mmCIF file of C-alpha atoms in Angstrom:
data_model
loop_
_atom_site.group_PDB
_atom_site.id
_atom_site.type_symbol
_atom_site.label_atom_id
_atom_site.label_comp_id
_atom_site.label_asym_id
_atom_site.label_seq_id
_atom_site.Cartn_x
_atom_site.Cartn_y
_atom_site.Cartn_z
ATOM 1 C CA ALA A 30 137.695 75.158 107.038
ATOM 2 C CA GLU A 31 136.512 73.568 110.281
ATOM 3 C CA ALA A 32 134.385 76.658 110.934
ATOM 4 C CA GLU A 33 132.942 76.728 107.441
ATOM 5 C CA ALA A 34 132.199 72.980 107.559
ATOM 6 C CA LEU A 35 129.579 73.758 110.201
ATOM 7 C CA CYS A 36 127.777 76.278 108.043
ATOM 8 C CA GLY A 37 124.069 76.364 107.365
ATOM 9 C CA VAL A 38 122.961 74.266 110.312
ATOM 10 C CA ALA A 39 120.658 75.552 113.031
ATOM 11 C CA SER A 40 120.558 73.314 116.085
ATOM 12 C CA GLN A 41 117.008 74.363 116.934
ATOM 13 C CA ALA A 42 114.635 72.368 114.625
ATOM 14 C CA ARG A 43 111.511 74.316 113.568
ATOM 15 C CA VAL B 27 108.994 91.831 108.328
ATOM 16 C CA THR B 28 105.302 92.202 107.478
ATOM 17 C CA GLY B 29 103.021 89.186 107.845
ATOM 18 C CA GLY B 30 105.660 87.082 109.609
ATOM 19 C CA SER B 31 105.881 85.388 112.994
ATOM 20 C CA SER B 32 108.308 85.297 115.909
ATOM 21 C CA ALA B 33 111.206 82.896 115.487
ATOM 22 C CA VAL B 34 112.359 80.409 118.124
ATOM 23 C CA PRO B 35 115.633 81.359 119.893
ATOM 24 C CA GLY B 36 118.551 79.801 118.001
ATOM 25 C CA GLN B 37 116.499 79.083 114.901
ATOM 26 C CA TRP B 38 118.482 81.518 112.711
ATOM 27 C CA PRO B 39 121.872 81.599 114.478
ATOM 28 C CA TRP B 40 123.588 83.511 111.629
ATOM 29 C CA GLN B 41 121.236 86.493 111.968
ATOM 30 C CA VAL B 42 122.972 89.509 113.466
ATOM 31 C CA SER B 43 121.778 92.997 114.402
ATOM 32 C CA ILE B 44 123.833 95.938 113.167
ATOM 33 C CA VAL B 45 123.613 98.816 115.617
ATOM 34 C CA TYR B 46 124.636 102.385 114.769
ATOM 35 C CA ASP B 47 125.062 104.841 117.635
ATOM 36 C CA GLY B 48 123.050 102.530 119.902
ATOM 37 C CA THR B 49 120.150 101.971 117.480
ATOM 38 C CA HIS B 50 119.389 98.860 115.396
ATOM 39 C CA VAL B 51 119.671 99.942 111.759
ATOM 40 C CA CYS B 52 120.133 96.767 109.718
ATOM 41 C CA GLY B 53 120.434 93.006 109.766
ATOM 42 C CA GLY B 54 123.405 90.950 108.667
ATOM 43 C CA SER B 55 124.552 87.334 108.294
ATOM 44 C CA LEU B 56 127.484 85.672 110.040
ATOM 45 C CA VAL B 57 129.572 83.813 107.440
ATOM 46 C CA SER B 58 132.643 82.905 109.534
ATOM 47 C CA LYS B 59 134.119 83.584 112.973
ATOM 48 C CA LYS B 60 135.206 87.089 111.983
ATOM 49 C CA TRP B 61 133.091 88.127 108.995
ATOM 50 C CA VAL B 62 129.512 89.304 108.487
ATOM 51 C CA LEU B 63 127.730 90.051 105.202
ATOM 52 C CA SER B 64 125.198 92.883 104.982
ATOM 53 C CA ALA B 65 123.953 95.523 102.528
ATOM 54 C CA ALA B 66 126.064 98.414 101.257
ATOM 55 C CA HIS B 67 123.234 100.907 101.825
ATOM 56 C CA CYS B 68 123.471 100.243 105.565
ATOM 57 C CA PHE B 69 126.886 101.973 105.564
ATOM 58 C CA PRO B 70 126.649 105.543 104.225
ATOM 59 C CA ARG B 71 130.098 106.985 103.463
ATOM 60 C CA GLU B 72 129.728 109.692 106.113
ATOM 61 C CA HIS B 73 129.201 107.109 108.896
ATOM 62 C CA HIS B 74 132.368 106.107 110.741
ATOM 63 C CA LYS B 75 132.949 102.396 111.415
ATOM 64 C CA ASP B 76 133.635 103.075 115.119
ATOM 65 C CA MET B 77 129.977 104.078 115.536
ATOM 66 C CA TYR B 78 128.820 100.558 114.587
ATOM 67 C CA GLU B 79 128.392 97.478 116.765
ATOM 68 C CA VAL B 80 127.354 93.971 115.737
ATOM 69 C CA ARG B 81 125.120 91.908 118.055
ATOM 70 C CA LEU B 82 125.191 88.137 117.610
ATOM 71 C CA GLY B 83 123.120 85.371 119.205
ATOM 72 C CA ALA B 84 120.322 87.803 120.019
ATOM 73 C CA HIS B 85 116.626 86.871 119.932
ATOM 74 C CA GLN B 86 114.802 89.781 121.555
ATOM 75 C CA LEU B 87 116.590 93.071 120.868
ATOM 76 C CA ASP B 88 115.281 94.563 124.112
ATOM 77 C CA SER B 89 116.615 91.822 126.372
ATOM 78 C CA PHE B 90 120.373 91.245 126.310
ATOM 79 C CA VAL B 91 121.095 87.685 127.467
ATOM 80 C CA PRO B 92 124.409 86.002 128.355
ATOM 81 C CA LYS B 93 124.360 83.798 125.209
ATOM 82 C CA ALA B 94 124.421 86.904 123.007
ATOM 83 C CA GLU B 95 127.715 88.575 122.076
ATOM 84 C CA ALA B 96 128.628 92.009 120.762
ATOM 85 C CA ARG B 97 131.619 93.056 118.645
ATOM 86 C CA SER B 98 132.809 96.348 117.283
ATOM 87 C CA VAL B 99 133.657 96.629 113.589
ATOM 88 C CA ALA B 100 137.286 96.455 112.481
ATOM 89 C CA GLN B 101 136.623 97.022 108.777
ATOM 90 C CA VAL B 102 133.698 97.798 106.443
ATOM 91 C CA LEU B 103 134.132 96.781 102.775
ATOM 92 C CA VAL B 104 131.358 98.226 100.598
ATOM 93 C CA HIS B 105 131.167 96.980 96.998
ATOM 94 C CA ILE B 106 132.515 99.615 94.634
ATOM 95 C CA SER B 107 129.572 99.313 92.196
ATOM 96 C CA TYR B 108 126.957 100.412 94.767
ATOM 97 C CA GLN B 109 125.757 103.960 94.010
ATOM 98 C CA GLN B 110 122.240 104.403 95.374
ATOM 99 C CA GLU B 111 119.052 102.487 96.258
ATOM 100 C CA GLY B 112 118.136 100.094 93.480
ATOM 101 C CA SER B 113 121.608 100.082 91.918
ATOM 102 C CA GLN B 114 123.832 97.024 91.635
ATOM 103 C CA GLY B 115 126.323 95.968 94.273
ATOM 104 C CA ASP B 116 124.223 96.411 97.412
ATOM 105 C CA ILE B 117 126.540 94.236 99.471
ATOM 106 C CA ALA B 118 129.051 94.900 102.257
ATOM 107 C CA LEU B 119 131.526 92.770 104.200
ATOM 108 C CA LEU B 120 132.165 93.552 107.869
ATOM 109 C CA GLN B 121 135.216 92.332 109.730
ATOM 110 C CA LEU B 122 134.549 91.895 113.457
ATOM 111 C CA SER B 123 137.064 93.341 115.931
ATOM 112 C CA ASN B 124 137.510 89.859 117.466
ATOM 113 C CA PRO B 125 136.356 86.408 116.349
ATOM 114 C CA VAL B 126 133.217 84.979 117.928
ATOM 115 C CA THR B 127 132.825 81.558 119.494
ATOM 116 C CA PHE B 128 130.246 79.406 117.743
ATOM 117 C CA SER B 129 127.421 78.147 119.933
ATOM 118 C CA ARG B 130 123.848 76.978 119.668
ATOM 119 C CA TYR B 131 122.884 80.653 119.105
ATOM 120 C CA ILE B 132 125.856 81.840 117.015
ATOM 121 C CA ARG B 133 126.661 79.886 113.822
ATOM 122 C CA PRO B 134 127.529 80.769 110.212
ATOM 123 C CA ILE B 135 125.331 80.330 107.141
ATOM 124 C CA CYS B 136 126.749 78.748 103.975
ATOM 125 C CA LEU B 137 127.894 80.999 101.134
ATOM 126 C CA PRO B 138 126.695 79.806 97.699
ATOM 127 C CA ALA B 139 129.288 79.426 94.940
ATOM 128 C CA ALA B 140 129.191 81.657 91.847
ATOM 129 C CA ASN B 141 127.340 79.097 89.717
ATOM 130 C CA ALA B 142 124.662 78.438 92.343
ATOM 131 C CA SER B 143 121.094 78.522 91.065
ATOM 132 C CA PHE B 144 118.068 78.359 93.304
ATOM 133 C CA PRO B 145 114.846 77.245 91.560
ATOM 134 C CA ASN B 146 111.864 79.558 91.091
ATOM 135 C CA GLY B 147 109.281 78.853 93.779
ATOM 136 C CA LEU B 148 111.795 77.531 96.305
ATOM 137 C CA GLN B 149 110.458 78.341 99.779
ATOM 138 C CA CYS B 150 113.134 80.436 101.500
ATOM 139 C CA THR B 151 112.934 82.442 104.724
ATOM 140 C CA VAL B 152 113.619 86.125 105.366
ATOM 141 C CA THR B 153 114.281 87.222 108.944
ATOM 142 C CA GLY B 154 114.798 90.498 110.766
ATOM 143 C CA TRP B 155 113.855 93.021 113.431
ATOM 144 C CA GLY B 156 112.540 95.583 110.961
ATOM 145 C CA HIS B 157 109.182 97.313 110.668
ATOM 146 C CA VAL B 158 106.051 95.169 110.683
ATOM 147 C CA ALA B 159 104.367 97.577 108.226
ATOM 148 C CA PRO B 160 105.546 100.762 106.465
ATOM 149 C CA SER B 161 106.729 103.057 109.345
ATOM 150 C CA VAL B 162 105.299 100.747 112.036
ATOM 151 C CA SER B 163 108.107 99.512 114.313
ATOM 152 C CA LEU B 164 108.325 96.024 115.831
ATOM 153 C CA GLN B 165 106.942 96.177 119.372
ATOM 154 C CA ALA B 166 109.114 95.620 122.476
ATOM 155 C CA PRO B 167 110.673 93.207 123.441
ATOM 156 C CA ARG B 168 111.235 92.924 119.656
ATOM 157 C CA PRO B 169 111.595 89.170 119.042
ATOM 158 C CA LEU B 170 113.240 88.190 115.754
ATOM 159 C CA GLN B 171 110.609 87.880 112.992
ATOM 160 C CA GLN B 172 110.615 85.225 110.263
ATOM 161 C CA LEU B 173 108.653 84.787 107.031
ATOM 162 C CA GLU B 174 108.692 82.061 104.399
ATOM 163 C CA VAL B 175 108.860 83.575 100.899
ATOM 164 C CA PRO B 176 109.004 81.783 97.510
ATOM 165 C CA LEU B 177 111.694 82.806 95.005
ATOM 166 C CA ILE B 178 110.479 84.675 91.899
ATOM 167 C CA SER B 179 112.475 84.842 88.649
ATOM 168 C CA ARG B 180 114.019 88.116 87.504
ATOM 169 C CA GLU B 181 111.911 88.184 84.353
ATOM 170 C CA THR B 182 108.663 87.781 86.288
ATOM 171 C CA CYS B 183 109.778 90.278 88.929
ATOM 172 C CA ASN B 184 110.527 92.887 86.249
ATOM 173 C CA CYS B 185 107.096 92.225 84.770
ATOM 174 C CA LEU B 186 105.442 92.726 88.193
ATOM 175 C CA TYR B 187 107.318 95.960 88.880
ATOM 176 C CA ASN B 188 106.067 97.293 85.536
ATOM 177 C CA ILE B 189 102.446 96.970 86.650
ATOM 178 C CA ASP B 190 101.192 100.482 87.638
ATOM 179 C CA ALA B 191 104.810 101.633 87.438
ATOM 180 C CA LYS B 192 105.395 105.346 88.124
ATOM 181 C CA PRO B 193 107.537 106.840 85.313
ATOM 182 C CA SER B 194 109.313 108.954 87.942
ATOM 183 C CA GLU B 195 110.367 105.827 89.850
ATOM 184 C CA PRO B 196 111.875 103.382 87.343
ATOM 185 C CA HIS B 197 112.586 99.993 88.905
ATOM 186 C CA SER B 198 114.597 97.340 87.117
ATOM 187 C CA ILE B 199 115.701 94.040 88.570
ATOM 188 C CA GLN B 200 119.387 93.783 87.686
ATOM 189 C CA GLN B 201 121.570 90.727 87.052
ATOM 190 C CA ASP B 202 122.794 90.646 90.662
ATOM 191 C CA MET B 203 119.316 90.651 92.189
ATOM 192 C CA VAL B 204 116.715 88.004 93.072
ATOM 193 C CA CYS B 205 113.098 88.481 94.115
ATOM 194 C CA ALA B 206 111.051 86.655 96.698
ATOM 195 C CA GLY B 207 107.567 87.203 98.023
ATOM 196 C CA TYR B 208 103.887 87.222 97.096
ATOM 197 C CA VAL B 209 102.137 88.796 94.101
ATOM 198 C CA LYS B 210 99.085 89.581 96.205
ATOM 199 C CA GLY B 211 101.284 91.344 98.832
ATOM 200 C CA GLY B 212 100.848 91.421 102.627
ATOM 201 C CA LYS B 213 103.983 89.362 103.389
ATOM 202 C CA ASP B 214 107.420 90.866 102.812
ATOM 203 C CA ALA B 215 110.609 92.248 104.353
ATOM 204 C CA CYS B 216 110.541 95.919 105.422
ATOM 205 C CA GLN B 217 112.687 98.835 106.632
ATOM 206 C CA GLY B 218 115.182 97.647 109.245
ATOM 207 C CA ASP B 219 115.455 94.164 107.720
ATOM 208 C CA SER B 220 117.937 95.457 105.120
ATOM 209 C CA GLY B 221 121.235 93.611 105.043
ATOM 210 C CA GLY B 222 119.681 90.554 106.650
ATOM 211 C CA PRO B 223 119.570 87.029 105.201
ATOM 212 C CA LEU B 224 117.314 85.370 102.666
ATOM 213 C CA SER B 225 118.061 81.813 103.826
ATOM 214 C CA CYS B 226 117.301 78.989 101.383
ATOM 215 C CA PRO B 227 117.347 75.268 102.284
ATOM 216 C CA VAL B 228 119.079 72.907 99.873
ATOM 217 C CA GLY B 229 120.219 69.385 100.717
ATOM 218 C CA GLY B 230 119.796 69.863 104.462
ATOM 219 C CA LEU B 231 121.853 73.046 104.679
ATOM 220 C CA TRP B 232 120.847 76.711 104.715
ATOM 221 C CA TYR B 233 122.459 78.936 102.086
ATOM 222 C CA LEU B 234 122.649 82.746 102.014
ATOM 223 C CA ALA B 235 120.868 83.081 98.675
ATOM 224 C CA GLY B 236 120.089 86.756 99.112
ATOM 225 C CA ILE B 237 120.605 89.901 101.198
ATOM 226 C CA VAL B 238 117.596 92.094 101.955
ATOM 227 C CA SER B 239 118.065 95.089 99.655
ATOM 228 C CA TRP B 240 114.962 97.051 98.541
ATOM 229 C CA GLY B 241 111.295 96.998 97.618
ATOM 230 C CA ASP B 242 108.419 99.292 96.815
ATOM 231 C CA ALA B 243 106.857 100.022 100.255
ATOM 232 C CA CYS B 244 106.458 96.718 102.164
ATOM 233 C CA GLY B 245 104.045 93.973 101.184
ATOM 234 C CA ALA B 246 102.429 95.984 98.373
ATOM 235 C CA PRO B 247 100.670 93.938 95.640
ATOM 236 C CA ASN B 248 102.873 93.175 92.598
ATOM 237 C CA ARG B 249 105.923 94.391 94.556
ATOM 238 C CA PRO B 250 107.879 91.417 95.924
ATOM 239 C CA GLY B 251 111.017 91.991 97.981
ATOM 240 C CA VAL B 252 114.273 92.448 96.035
ATOM 241 C CA TYR B 253 117.456 90.884 97.347
ATOM 242 C CA THR B 254 121.111 91.084 96.374
ATOM 243 C CA LEU B 255 122.028 87.734 94.807
ATOM 244 C CA THR B 256 124.948 86.630 97.001
ATOM 245 C CA SER B 257 126.323 84.124 94.480
ATOM 246 C CA SER B 258 127.016 87.018 92.076
ATOM 247 C CA TYR B 259 129.647 88.177 94.574
ATOM 248 C CA ALA B 260 131.303 84.868 95.433
ATOM 249 C CA SER B 261 134.608 85.922 93.824
ATOM 250 C CA TRP B 262 134.494 89.435 95.376
ATOM 251 C CA ILE B 263 133.991 87.824 98.802
ATOM 252 C CA HIS B 264 136.749 85.242 98.216
ATOM 253 C CA TYR B 265 139.117 87.994 97.015
ATOM 254 C CA HIS B 266 138.715 89.903 100.283
ATOM 255 C CA VAL B 267 138.392 86.903 102.615
ATOM 256 C CA ALA B 268 140.538 84.096 101.215
ATOM 257 C CA GLU B 269 139.608 81.659 103.999
ATOM 258 C CA LEU B 270 135.919 81.941 103.131
ATOM 259 C CA GLU B 271 135.025 78.973 100.905
ATOM 260 C CA PRO B 272 131.787 79.379 98.944
ATOM 261 C CA ARG B 273 129.966 76.026 98.685
ATOM 262 C CA VAL B 274 128.616 74.428 95.524
ATOM 263 C CA VAL B 275 124.839 74.241 95.852
ATOM 264 C CA PRO B 276 123.555 70.813 94.816
ATOM 265 C CA GLN B 277 120.998 71.028 91.992
ATOM 266 C CA THR B 278 117.992 69.263 93.542
ATOM 267 C CA GLN B 279 114.929 70.816 91.928
ATOM 268 C CA GLU B 280 114.298 71.985 88.351
ATOM 269 C CA SER B 281 113.373 75.662 88.003
ATOM 270 C CA GLN B 282 109.830 75.999 86.651
ATOM 271 C CA PRO B 283 108.771 79.048 84.565
ATOM 272 C CA ASP B 284 106.767 81.449 86.749
ATOM 273 C CA ILE B 285 105.797 84.209 84.266
ATOM 274 C CA HIS B 286 102.166 83.201 84.805
ATOM 275 C CA LEU B 287 102.419 85.043 88.165
ATOM 276 C CA CYS B 288 102.495 88.345 86.292
ATOM 277 C CA ARG B 289 98.943 89.404 85.314
ATOM 278 C CA SER B 290 100.073 92.038 82.767
ATOM 279 C CA HIS B 291 101.947 89.324 80.848
ATOM 280 C CA LEU B 292 98.599 87.488 80.374
ATOM 281 C CA ALA B 293 96.868 90.687 79.230
ATOM 282 C CA LEU B 294 99.504 91.260 76.558
ATOM 283 C CA SER B 295 99.578 87.747 75.213
ATOM 284 C CA SER B 296 95.814 87.360 75.196
ATOM 285 C CA ALA B 297 95.081 90.361 73.003
ATOM 286 C CA PRO B 298 97.736 90.674 70.311
ATOM 287 C CA ALA B 299 95.172 91.498 67.622
ATOM 288 C CA ARG B 300 94.380 94.839 69.304
ATOM 289 C CA GLY B 301 98.002 95.807 69.087
ATOM 290 C CA LEU B 302 98.263 96.469 72.785
ATOM 291 C CA LEU B 303 101.367 98.441 73.549
ATOM 292 C CA GLY B 304 103.819 96.922 76.075
#
């Protein structure tokens, strides 16, 4: 679950 | 991707390249440390899984950098309902030979739950290293391409695909498909993007709303891109990968009717007296 909790986030802002 | 632009390194960290016998053939999306989602049509039955490699954290396909990783494929699960191009079930799960380490350039995208609904017109993004026009390859060093595309409802997409439809090539947008793109054409996914993500932003997170599946040419008018609707397969994915938890997508925006996008719909409704045939 720890891995999935980080989903959908890209550290590089547009 | 036709009509797109180069992404910034790390901007789509779930995007992977699927390489067959040393050549990029499809895109894919990282959904956990060991699993990637792609399209079933990227894995013909006669191809052996040992001939595939998955590249993660890549930006330019022609320059391998330390932050990128490669894995071989331990298992390919193709959905049983996939028969041929345009049929249902164009989805595949790939198990990596070894888990990856998440980093700034390698991260998973969220899987939408079965009841997820993304509103018509939502601006999503399709990414990939595919052709930039029908049979025109992306030029070296092949940076990842990105394109913002609005979602189009199934009803409207069916209506569009019926404009100038060739009887020999019936197209129907099935229950497990979603469309995205532009009625006037020019901006779309293309060959080599298949299997890659249609990423949609909701509540500050990116969700894998669709998987690049098919289209009529690339960027043709009245022919938006057609994507496998990932949420239709939430239970299939959970059945095979128990640790993968689909996420409930918060309902933030009402879905507006978009049938007005389809010109032939207007023609029909504006001239009922002349008994126009459908």
